[in-house]
PDB file of C-alpha atoms in Angstrom:
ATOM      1  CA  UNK A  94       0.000   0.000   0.000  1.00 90.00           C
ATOM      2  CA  UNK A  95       1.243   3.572  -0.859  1.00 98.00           C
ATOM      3  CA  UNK A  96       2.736   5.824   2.419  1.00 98.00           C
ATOM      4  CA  UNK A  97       1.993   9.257   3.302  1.00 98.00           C
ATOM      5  CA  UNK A  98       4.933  10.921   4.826  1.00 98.00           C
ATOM      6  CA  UNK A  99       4.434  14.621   6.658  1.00 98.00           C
ATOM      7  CA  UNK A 100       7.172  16.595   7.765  1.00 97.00           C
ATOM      8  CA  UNK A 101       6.382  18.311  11.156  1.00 96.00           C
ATOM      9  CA  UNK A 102       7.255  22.007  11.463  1.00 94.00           C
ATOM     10  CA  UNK A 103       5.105  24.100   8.917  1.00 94.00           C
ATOM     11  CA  UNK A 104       3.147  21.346   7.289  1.00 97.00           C
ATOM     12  CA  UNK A 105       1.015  20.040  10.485  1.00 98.00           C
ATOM     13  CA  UNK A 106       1.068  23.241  12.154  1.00 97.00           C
ATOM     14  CA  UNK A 107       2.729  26.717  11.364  1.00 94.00           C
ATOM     15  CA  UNK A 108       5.214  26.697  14.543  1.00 95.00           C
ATOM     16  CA  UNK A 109       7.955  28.425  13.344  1.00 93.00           C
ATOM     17  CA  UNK A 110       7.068  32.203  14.461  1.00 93.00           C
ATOM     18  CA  UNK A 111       4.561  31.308  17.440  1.00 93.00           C
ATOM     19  CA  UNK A 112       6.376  28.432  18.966  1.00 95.00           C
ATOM     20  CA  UNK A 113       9.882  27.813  18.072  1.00 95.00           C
ATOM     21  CA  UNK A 114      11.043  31.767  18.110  1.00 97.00           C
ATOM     22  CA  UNK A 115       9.179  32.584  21.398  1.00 97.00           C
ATOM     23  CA  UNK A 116      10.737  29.150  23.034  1.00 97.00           C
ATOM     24  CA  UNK A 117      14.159  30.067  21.932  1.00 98.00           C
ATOM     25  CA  UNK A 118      14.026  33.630  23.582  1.00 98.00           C
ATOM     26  CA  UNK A 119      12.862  32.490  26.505  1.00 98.00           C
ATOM     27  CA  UNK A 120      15.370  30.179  27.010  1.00 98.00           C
ATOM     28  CA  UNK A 121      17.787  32.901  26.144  1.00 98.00           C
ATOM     29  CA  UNK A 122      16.030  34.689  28.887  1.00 98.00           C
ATOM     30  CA  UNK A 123      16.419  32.005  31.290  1.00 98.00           C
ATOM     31  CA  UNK A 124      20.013  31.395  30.859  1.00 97.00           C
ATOM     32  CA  UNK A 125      20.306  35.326  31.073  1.00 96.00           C
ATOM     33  CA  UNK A 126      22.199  34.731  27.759  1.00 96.00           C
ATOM     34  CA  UNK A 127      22.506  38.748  26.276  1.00 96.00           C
ATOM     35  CA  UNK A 128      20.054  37.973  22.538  1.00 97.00           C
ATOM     36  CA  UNK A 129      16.770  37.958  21.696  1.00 97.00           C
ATOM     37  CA  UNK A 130      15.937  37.321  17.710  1.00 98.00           C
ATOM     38  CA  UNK A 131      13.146  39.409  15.954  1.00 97.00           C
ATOM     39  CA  UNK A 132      11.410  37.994  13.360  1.00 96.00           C
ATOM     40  CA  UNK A 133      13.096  39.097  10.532  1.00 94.00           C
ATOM     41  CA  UNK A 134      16.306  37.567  12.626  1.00 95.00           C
ATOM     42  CA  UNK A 135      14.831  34.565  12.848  1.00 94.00           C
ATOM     43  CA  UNK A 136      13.494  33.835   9.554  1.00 90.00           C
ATOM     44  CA  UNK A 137      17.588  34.116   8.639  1.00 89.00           C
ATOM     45  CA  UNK A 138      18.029  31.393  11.134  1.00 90.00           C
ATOM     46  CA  UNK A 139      15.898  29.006   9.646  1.00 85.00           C
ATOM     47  CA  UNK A 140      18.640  28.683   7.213  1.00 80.00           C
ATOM     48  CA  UNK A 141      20.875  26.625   9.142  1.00 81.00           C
ATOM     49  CA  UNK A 142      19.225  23.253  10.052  1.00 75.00           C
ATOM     50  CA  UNK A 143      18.560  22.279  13.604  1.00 79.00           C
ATOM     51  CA  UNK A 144      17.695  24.249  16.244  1.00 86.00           C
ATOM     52  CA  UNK A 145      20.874  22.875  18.103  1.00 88.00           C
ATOM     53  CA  UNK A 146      22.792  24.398  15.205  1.00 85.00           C
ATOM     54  CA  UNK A 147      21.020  27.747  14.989  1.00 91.00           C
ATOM     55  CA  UNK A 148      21.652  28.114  19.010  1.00 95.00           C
ATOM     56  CA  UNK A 149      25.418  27.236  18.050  1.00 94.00           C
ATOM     57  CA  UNK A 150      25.713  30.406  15.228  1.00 94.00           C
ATOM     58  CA  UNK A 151      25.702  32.428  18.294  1.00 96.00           C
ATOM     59  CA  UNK A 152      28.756  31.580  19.775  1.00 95.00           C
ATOM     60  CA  UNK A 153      31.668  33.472  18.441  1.00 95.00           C
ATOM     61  CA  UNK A 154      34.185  34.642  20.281  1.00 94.00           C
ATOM     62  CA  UNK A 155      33.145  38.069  20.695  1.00 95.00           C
ATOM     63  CA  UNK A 156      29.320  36.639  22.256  1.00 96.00           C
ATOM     64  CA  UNK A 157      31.662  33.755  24.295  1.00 95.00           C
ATOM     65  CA  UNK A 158      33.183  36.462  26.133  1.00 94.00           C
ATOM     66  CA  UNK A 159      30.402  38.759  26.523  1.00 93.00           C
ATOM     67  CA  UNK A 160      28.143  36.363  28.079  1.00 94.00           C
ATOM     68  CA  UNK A 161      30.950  34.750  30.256  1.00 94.00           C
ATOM     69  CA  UNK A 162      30.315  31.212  29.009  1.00 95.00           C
ATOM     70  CA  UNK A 163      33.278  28.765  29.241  1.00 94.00           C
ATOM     71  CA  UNK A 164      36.039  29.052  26.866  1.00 91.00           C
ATOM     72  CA  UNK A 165      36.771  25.121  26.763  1.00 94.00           C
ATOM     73  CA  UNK A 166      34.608  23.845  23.933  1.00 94.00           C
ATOM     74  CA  UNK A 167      33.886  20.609  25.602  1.00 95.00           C
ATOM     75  CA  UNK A 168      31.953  22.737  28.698  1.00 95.00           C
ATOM     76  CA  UNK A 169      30.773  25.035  25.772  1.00 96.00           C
ATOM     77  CA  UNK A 170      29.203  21.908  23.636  1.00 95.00           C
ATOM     78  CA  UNK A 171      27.787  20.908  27.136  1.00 96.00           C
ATOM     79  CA  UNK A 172      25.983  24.278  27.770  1.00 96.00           C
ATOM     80  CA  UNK A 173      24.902  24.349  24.165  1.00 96.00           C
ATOM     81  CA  UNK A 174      23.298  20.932  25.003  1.00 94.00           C
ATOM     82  CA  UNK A 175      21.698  21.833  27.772  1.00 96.00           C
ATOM     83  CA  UNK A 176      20.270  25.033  26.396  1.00 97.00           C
ATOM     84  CA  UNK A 177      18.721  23.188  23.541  1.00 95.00           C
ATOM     85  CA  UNK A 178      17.188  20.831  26.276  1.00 95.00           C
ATOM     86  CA  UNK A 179      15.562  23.318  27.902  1.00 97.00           C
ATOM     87  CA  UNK A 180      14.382  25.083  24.754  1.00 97.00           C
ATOM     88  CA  UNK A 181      12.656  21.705  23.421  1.00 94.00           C
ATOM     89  CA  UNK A 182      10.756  21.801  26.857  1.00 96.00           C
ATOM     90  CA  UNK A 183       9.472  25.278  26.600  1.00 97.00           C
ATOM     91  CA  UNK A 184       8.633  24.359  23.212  1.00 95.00           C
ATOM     92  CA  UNK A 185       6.639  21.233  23.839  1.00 95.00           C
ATOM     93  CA  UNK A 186       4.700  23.409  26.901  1.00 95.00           C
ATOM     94  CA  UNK A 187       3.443  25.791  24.225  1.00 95.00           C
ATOM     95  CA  UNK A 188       2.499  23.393  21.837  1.00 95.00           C
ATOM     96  CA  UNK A 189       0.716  20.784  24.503  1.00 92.00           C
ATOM     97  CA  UNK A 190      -1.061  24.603  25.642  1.00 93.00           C
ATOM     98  CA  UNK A 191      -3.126  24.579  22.616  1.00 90.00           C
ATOM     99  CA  UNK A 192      -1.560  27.694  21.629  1.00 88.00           C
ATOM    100  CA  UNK A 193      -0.602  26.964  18.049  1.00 95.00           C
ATOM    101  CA  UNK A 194      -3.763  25.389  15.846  1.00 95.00           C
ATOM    102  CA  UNK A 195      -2.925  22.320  13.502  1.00 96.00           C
ATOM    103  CA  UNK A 196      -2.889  23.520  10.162  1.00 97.00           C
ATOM    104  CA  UNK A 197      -6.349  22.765   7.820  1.00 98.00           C
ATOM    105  CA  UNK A 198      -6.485  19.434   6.240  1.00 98.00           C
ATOM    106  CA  UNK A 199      -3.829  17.587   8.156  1.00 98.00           C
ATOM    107  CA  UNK A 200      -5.835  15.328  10.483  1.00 98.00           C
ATOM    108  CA  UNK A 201      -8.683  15.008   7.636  1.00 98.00           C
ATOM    109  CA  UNK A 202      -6.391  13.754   4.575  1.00 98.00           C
ATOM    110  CA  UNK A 203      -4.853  11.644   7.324  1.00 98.00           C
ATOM    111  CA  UNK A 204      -7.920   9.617   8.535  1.00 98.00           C
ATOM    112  CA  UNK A 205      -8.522   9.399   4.901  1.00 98.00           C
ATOM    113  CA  UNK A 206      -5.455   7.438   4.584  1.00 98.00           C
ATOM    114  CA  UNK A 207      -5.558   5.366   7.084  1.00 98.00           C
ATOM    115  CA  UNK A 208      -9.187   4.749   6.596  1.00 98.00           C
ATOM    116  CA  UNK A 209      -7.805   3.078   2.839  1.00 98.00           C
ATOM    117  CA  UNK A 210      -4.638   1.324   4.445  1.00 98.00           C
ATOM    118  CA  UNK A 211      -2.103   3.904   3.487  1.00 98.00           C
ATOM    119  CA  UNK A 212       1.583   3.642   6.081  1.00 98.00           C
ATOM    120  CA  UNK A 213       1.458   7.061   7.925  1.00 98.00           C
ATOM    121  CA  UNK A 214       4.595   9.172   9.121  1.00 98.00           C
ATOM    122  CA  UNK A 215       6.551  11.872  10.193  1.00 98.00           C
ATOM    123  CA  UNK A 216      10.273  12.781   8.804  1.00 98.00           C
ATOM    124  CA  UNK A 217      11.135  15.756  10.111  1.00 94.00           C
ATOM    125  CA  UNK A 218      14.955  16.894  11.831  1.00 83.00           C
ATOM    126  CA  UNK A 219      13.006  18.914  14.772  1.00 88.00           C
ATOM    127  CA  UNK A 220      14.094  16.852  18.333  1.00 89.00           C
ATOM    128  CA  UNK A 221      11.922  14.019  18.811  1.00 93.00           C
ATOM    129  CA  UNK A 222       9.919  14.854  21.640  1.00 92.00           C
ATOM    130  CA  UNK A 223       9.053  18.495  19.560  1.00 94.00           C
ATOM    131  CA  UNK A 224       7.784  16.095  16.845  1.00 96.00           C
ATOM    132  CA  UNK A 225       5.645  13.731  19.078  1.00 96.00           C
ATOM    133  CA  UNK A 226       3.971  16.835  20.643  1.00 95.00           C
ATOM    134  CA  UNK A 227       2.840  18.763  17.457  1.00 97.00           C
ATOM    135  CA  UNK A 228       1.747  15.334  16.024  1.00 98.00           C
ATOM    136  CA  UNK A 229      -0.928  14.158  19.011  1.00 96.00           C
ATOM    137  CA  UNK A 230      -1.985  18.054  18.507  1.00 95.00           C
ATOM    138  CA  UNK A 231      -2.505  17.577  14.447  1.00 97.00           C
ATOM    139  CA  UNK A 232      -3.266  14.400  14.753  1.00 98.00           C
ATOM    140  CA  UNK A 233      -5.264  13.624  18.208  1.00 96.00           C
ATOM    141  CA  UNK A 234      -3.395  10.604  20.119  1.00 96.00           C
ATOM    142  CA  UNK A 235      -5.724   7.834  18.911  1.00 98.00           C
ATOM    143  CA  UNK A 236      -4.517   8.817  14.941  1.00 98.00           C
ATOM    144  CA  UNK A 237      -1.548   9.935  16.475  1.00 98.00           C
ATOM    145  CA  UNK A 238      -0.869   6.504  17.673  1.00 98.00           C
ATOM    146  CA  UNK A 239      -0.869   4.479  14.166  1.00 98.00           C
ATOM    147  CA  UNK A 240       2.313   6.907  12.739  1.00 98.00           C
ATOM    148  CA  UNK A 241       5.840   6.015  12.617  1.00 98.00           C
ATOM    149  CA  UNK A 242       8.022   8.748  13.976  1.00 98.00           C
ATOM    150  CA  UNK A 243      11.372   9.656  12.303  1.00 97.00           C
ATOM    151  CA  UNK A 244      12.822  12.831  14.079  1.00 93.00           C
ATOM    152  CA  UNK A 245      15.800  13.998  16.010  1.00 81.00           C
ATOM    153  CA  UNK A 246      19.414  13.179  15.212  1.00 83.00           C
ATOM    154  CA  UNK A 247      18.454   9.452  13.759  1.00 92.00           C
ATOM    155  CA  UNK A 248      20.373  10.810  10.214  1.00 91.00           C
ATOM    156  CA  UNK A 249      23.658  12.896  10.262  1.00 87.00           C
ATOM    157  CA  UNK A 250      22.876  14.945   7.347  1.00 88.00           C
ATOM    158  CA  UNK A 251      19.744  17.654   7.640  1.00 86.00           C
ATOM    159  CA  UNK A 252      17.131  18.735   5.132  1.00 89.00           C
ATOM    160  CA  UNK A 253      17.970  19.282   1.620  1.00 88.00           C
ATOM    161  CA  UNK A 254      19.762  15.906   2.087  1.00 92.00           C
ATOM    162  CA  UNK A 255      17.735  12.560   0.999  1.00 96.00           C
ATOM    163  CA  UNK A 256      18.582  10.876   4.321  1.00 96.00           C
ATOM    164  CA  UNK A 257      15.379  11.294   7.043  1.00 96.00           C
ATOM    165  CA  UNK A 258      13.322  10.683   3.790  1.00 97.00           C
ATOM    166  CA  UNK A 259      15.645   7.520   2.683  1.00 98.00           C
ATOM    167  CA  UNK A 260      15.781   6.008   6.807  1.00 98.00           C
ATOM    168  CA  UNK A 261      11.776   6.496   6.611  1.00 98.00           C
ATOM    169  CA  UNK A 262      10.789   4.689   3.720  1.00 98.00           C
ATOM    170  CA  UNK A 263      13.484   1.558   4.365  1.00 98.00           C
ATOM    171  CA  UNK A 264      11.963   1.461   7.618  1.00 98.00           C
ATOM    172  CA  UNK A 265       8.464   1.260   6.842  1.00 98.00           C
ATOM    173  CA  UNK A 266       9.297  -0.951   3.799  1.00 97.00           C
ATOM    174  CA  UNK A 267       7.742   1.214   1.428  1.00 97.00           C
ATOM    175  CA  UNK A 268       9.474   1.886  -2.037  1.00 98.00           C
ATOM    176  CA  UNK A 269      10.147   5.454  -2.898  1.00 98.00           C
ATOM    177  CA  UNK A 270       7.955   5.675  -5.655  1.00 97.00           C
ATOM    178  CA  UNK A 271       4.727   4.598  -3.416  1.00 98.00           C
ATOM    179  CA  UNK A 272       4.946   7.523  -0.944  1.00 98.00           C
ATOM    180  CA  UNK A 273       4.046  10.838  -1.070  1.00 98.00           C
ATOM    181  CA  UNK A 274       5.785  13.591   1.286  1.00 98.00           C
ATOM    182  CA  UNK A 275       3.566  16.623   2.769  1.00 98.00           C
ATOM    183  CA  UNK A 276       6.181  19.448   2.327  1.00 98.00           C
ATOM    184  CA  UNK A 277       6.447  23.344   2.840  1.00 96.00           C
ATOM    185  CA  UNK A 278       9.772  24.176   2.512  1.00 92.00           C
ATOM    186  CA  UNK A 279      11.879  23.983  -0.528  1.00 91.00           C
ATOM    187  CA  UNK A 280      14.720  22.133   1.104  1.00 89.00           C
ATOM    188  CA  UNK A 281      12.194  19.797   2.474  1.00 93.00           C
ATOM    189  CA  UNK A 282      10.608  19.156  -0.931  1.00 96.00           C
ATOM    190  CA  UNK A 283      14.436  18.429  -2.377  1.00 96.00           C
ATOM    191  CA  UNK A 284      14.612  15.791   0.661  1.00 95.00           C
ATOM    192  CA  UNK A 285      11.898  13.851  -0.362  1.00 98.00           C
ATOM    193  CA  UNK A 286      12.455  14.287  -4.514  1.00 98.00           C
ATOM    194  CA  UNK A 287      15.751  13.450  -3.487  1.00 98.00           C
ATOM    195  CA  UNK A 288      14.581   9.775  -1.840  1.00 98.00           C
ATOM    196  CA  UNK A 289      12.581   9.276  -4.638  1.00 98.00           C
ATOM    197  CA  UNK A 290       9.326  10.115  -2.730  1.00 98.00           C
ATOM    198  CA  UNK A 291       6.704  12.192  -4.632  1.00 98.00           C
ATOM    199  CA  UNK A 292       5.889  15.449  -3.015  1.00 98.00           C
ATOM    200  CA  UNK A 293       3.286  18.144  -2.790  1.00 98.00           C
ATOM    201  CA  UNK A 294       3.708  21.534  -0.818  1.00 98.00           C
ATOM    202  CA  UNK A 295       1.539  23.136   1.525  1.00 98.00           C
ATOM    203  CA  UNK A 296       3.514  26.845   1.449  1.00 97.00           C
ATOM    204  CA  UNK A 297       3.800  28.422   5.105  1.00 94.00           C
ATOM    205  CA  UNK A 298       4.750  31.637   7.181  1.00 90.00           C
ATOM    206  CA  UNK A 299       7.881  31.908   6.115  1.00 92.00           C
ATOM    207  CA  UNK A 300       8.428  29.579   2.977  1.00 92.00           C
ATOM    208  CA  UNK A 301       5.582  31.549   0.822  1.00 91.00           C
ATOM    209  CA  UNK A 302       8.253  33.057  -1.911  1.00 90.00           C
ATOM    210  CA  UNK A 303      10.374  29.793  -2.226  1.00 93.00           C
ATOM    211  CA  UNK A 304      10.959  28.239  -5.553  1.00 96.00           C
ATOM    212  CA  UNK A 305       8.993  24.918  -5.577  1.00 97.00           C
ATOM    213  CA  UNK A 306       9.671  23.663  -8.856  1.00 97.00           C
ATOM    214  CA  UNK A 307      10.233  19.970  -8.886  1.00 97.00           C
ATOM    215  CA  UNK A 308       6.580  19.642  -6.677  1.00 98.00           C
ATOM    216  CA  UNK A 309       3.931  17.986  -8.268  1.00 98.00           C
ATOM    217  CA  UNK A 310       1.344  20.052  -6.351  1.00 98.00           C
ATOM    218  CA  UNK A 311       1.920  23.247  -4.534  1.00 98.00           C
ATOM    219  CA  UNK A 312      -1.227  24.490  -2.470  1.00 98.00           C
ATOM    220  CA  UNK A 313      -1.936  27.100   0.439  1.00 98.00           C
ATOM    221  CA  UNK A 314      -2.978  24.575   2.588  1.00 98.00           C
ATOM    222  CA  UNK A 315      -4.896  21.112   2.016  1.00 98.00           C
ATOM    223  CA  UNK A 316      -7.986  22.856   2.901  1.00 98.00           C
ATOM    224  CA  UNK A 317     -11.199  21.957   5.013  1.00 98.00           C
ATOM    225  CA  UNK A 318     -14.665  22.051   4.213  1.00 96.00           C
ATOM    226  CA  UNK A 319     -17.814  23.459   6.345  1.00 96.00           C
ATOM    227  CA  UNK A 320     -18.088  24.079   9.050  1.00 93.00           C
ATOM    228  CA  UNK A 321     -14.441  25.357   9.648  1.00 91.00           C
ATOM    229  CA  UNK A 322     -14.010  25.854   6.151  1.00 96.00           C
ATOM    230  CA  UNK A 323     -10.564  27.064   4.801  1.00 97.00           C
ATOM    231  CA  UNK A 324     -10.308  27.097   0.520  1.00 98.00           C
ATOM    232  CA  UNK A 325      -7.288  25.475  -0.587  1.00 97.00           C
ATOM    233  CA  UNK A 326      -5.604  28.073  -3.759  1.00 97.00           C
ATOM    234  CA  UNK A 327      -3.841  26.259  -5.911  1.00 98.00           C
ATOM    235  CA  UNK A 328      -0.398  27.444  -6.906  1.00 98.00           C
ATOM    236  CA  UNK A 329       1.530  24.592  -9.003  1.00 98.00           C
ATOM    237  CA  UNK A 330      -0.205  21.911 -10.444  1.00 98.00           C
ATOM    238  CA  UNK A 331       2.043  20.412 -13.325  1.00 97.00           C
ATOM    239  CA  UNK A 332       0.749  17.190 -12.701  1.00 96.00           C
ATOM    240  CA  UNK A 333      -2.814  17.983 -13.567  1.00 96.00           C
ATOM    241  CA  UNK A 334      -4.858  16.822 -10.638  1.00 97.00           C
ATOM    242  CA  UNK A 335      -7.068  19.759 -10.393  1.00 97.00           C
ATOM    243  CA  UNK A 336      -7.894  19.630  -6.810  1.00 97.00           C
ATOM    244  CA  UNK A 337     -11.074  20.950  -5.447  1.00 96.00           C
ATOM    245  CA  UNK A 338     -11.978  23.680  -2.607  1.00 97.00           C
ATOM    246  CA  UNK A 339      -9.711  21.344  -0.294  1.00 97.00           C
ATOM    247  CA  UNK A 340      -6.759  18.464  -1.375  1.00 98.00           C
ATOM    248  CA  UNK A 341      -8.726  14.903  -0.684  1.00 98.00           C
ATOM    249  CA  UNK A 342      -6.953  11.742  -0.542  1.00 98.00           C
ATOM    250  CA  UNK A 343      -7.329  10.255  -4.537  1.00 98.00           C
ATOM    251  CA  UNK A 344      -5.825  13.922  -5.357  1.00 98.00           C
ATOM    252  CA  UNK A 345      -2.786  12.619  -3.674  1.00 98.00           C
ATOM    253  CA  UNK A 346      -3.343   8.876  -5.304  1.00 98.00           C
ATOM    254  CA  UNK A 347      -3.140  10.681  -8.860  1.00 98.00           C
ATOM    255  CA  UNK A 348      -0.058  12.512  -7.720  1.00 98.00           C
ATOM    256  CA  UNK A 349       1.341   8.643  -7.652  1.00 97.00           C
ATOM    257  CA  UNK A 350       0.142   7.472 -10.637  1.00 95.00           C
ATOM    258  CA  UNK A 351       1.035  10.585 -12.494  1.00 93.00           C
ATOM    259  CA  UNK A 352       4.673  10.500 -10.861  1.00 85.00           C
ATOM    260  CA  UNK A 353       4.590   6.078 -12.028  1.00 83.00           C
ATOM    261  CA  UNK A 354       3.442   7.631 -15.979  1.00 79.00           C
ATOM    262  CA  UNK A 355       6.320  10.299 -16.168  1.00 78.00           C
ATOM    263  CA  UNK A 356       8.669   7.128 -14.258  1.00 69.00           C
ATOM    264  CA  UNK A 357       7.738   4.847 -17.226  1.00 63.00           C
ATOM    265  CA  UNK A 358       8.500   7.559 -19.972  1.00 60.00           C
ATOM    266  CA  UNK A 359      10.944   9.030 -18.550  1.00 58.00           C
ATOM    267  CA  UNK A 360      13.454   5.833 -16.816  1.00 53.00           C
ATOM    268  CA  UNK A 361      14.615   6.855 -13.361  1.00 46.00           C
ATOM    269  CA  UNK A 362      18.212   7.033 -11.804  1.00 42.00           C
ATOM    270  CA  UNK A 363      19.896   5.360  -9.061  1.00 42.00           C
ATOM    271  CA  UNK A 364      22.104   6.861  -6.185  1.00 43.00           C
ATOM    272  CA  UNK A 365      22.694   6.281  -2.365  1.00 42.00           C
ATOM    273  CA  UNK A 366      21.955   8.273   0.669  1.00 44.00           C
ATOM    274  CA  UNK A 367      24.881   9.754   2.663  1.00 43.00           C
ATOM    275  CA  UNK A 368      24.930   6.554   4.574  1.00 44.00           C
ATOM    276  CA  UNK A 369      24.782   4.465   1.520  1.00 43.00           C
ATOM    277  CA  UNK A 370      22.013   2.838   1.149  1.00 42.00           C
ATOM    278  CA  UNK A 371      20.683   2.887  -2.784  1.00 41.00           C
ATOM    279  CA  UNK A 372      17.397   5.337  -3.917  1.00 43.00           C
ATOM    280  CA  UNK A 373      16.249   5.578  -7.210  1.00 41.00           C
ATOM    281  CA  UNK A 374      14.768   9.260  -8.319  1.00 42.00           C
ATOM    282  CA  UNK A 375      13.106  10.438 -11.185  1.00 40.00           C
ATOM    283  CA  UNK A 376      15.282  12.186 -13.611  1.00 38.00           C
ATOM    284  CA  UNK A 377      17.015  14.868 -13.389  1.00 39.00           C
ATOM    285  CA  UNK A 378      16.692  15.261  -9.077  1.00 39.00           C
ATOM    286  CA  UNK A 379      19.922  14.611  -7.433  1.00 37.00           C
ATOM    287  CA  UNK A 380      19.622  10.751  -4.838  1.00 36.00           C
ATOM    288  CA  UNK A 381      21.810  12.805  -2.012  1.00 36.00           C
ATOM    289  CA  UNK A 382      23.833  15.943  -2.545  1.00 37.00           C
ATOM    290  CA  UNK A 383      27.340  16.748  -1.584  1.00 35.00           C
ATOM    291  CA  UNK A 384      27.851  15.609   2.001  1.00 35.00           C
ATOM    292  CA  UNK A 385      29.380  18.873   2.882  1.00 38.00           C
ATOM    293  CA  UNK A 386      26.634  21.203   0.811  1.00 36.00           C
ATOM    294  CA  UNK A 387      23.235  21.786  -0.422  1.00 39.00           C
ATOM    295  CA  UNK A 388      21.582  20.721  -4.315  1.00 40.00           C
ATOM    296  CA  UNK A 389      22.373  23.334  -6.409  1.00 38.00           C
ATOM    297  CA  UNK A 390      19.850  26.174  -6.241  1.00 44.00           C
ATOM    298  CA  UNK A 391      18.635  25.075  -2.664  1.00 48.00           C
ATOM    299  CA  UNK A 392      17.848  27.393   0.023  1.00 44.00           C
ATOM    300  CA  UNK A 393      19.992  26.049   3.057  1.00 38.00           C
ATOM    301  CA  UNK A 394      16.565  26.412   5.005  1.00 39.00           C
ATOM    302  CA  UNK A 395      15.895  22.659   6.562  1.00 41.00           C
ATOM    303  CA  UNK A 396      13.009  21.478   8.868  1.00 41.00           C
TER     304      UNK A 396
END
């Protein structure tokens, strides 16, 4: 049976600006560490992948000194650790407060899919326990429940790279061409093209103006109808579906067959993951990237 693969941040709820920034300053706060980011800050930030990695930007020299933190970089790596730690909590507090809304259409094309026996998951590079929490909010625990979870530091390599899409499907047993990714950033949409995975793009707070070419359906949202009815606007379709008001589940069932037609015209090409394991992609997407850099023409934005 085909899988349906979300990533987290952005695509089952828009966390980024009312969840992630405001958890990160306050465990700035906390630490009494002398930065706060703005928005605009921020949304340069989401750049680097991981928020372990964004917290690290921040320590040059100059900031090592100013906010007396320990010149050793074994005590430093420590402190980074335990920052990030403490961030992920205050994260997880706003998130299990209700604060943030899933996203339309989530929860809806889900039960959908497991209603017809599709594989359900998460791939996503956000720390685990971040993942689990905005999942049981999209989701509801009992839906929740039947998803396998692929977050944290379970792949070396972040967003653009193939590899949390590659470790997803070889886990579930699902071939690459079967499974459709739920995407909204342009380096997470290279991820899954990159694994082989057929993707469509919900577009979100901060990843509205990205170049999504390579998706085979790029939408506002999935949509919902009456009574909380949100209108799906269709942005990219060059695989013809012509969704409705809202994105159903057989829109994303032609997005496989299409993606099998163009396959069979087309051929496909092989490459490995950055821990080797083989993918095949359709033409012309790159299997993995350069270990030390993004696909050409990526943004270096990851999820």
């Amino acid at each position: 049976m085909p899988a349906l693969v979300f990533d987290c941040d952005g695509v089952l709820a828009d966390t980024e600006r009312d969840g992630h920034l405001p958890a990160f300053n306050e465990t700035f706060a906390e630490f009494g560490l002398p930065v706060r980011w703005t928005d605009a800050e921020y949304a340069e930030k989401l750049k680097v992948g991981g928020g372990k990695e964004r917290m690290r930007t921040l320590l040059t020299p100059d900031f090592v000194a100013a906010a007396g933190l320990p010149a050793d970089p074994a005590a430093l790596e420590e402190q980074l650790a335990g920052w990030h730690r403490r961030k992920t909590e205050i994260y997880t507090g706003i998130i299990r407060g209700g604060r943030i809304p899933p996203r339309p259409g989530v929860r809806r094309v889900a039960a959908q899919a497991y209603e017809a026996g599709w594989t359900l998951a998460v791939a996503s590079t956000s720390a685990e326990a971040s993942v689990r929490a905005v999942l049981e909010l999209a989701m509801g625990p009992e839906l929740a429940a039947h998803f396998g979870v692929f977050a944290g530091d379970v792949v070396r390599r972040k967003k653009p790279a193939p590899d949390i899409y590659a470790l997803a499907v070889d886990r579930l047993g699902v071939d690459p061409s079967d499974a459709v990714a739920i995407e909204d950033s342009r380096n997470g949409m290279l991820a899954a093209l990159g694994a082989g995975l057929t993707c469509a793009v919900t577009t979100s707070a901060y990843t509205e103006e990205e170049d999504f070419t390579g998706a085979s359906l790029v939408v506002t949202s999935l949509g919902d109808p009456p009574p909380r009815e949100t209108v799906s606007r269709v942005l990219s379709d060059p695989a013809g579906v012509h969704p409705g008001p809202w994105v159903v589940l057989a829109d994303l069932a032609a997005l496989l067959d299409a993606g099998a037609r163009a396959g069979a015209t087309a051929g496909g090409r092989s490459g490995t993951t950055g821990d080797g394991r083989s993918v095949t992609t359709p033409s012309g997407v790159s299997a993995a990237g350069s270990s030390d850099s993004a696909p050409p023409g990526a943004d270096p934005r990851s999820r």
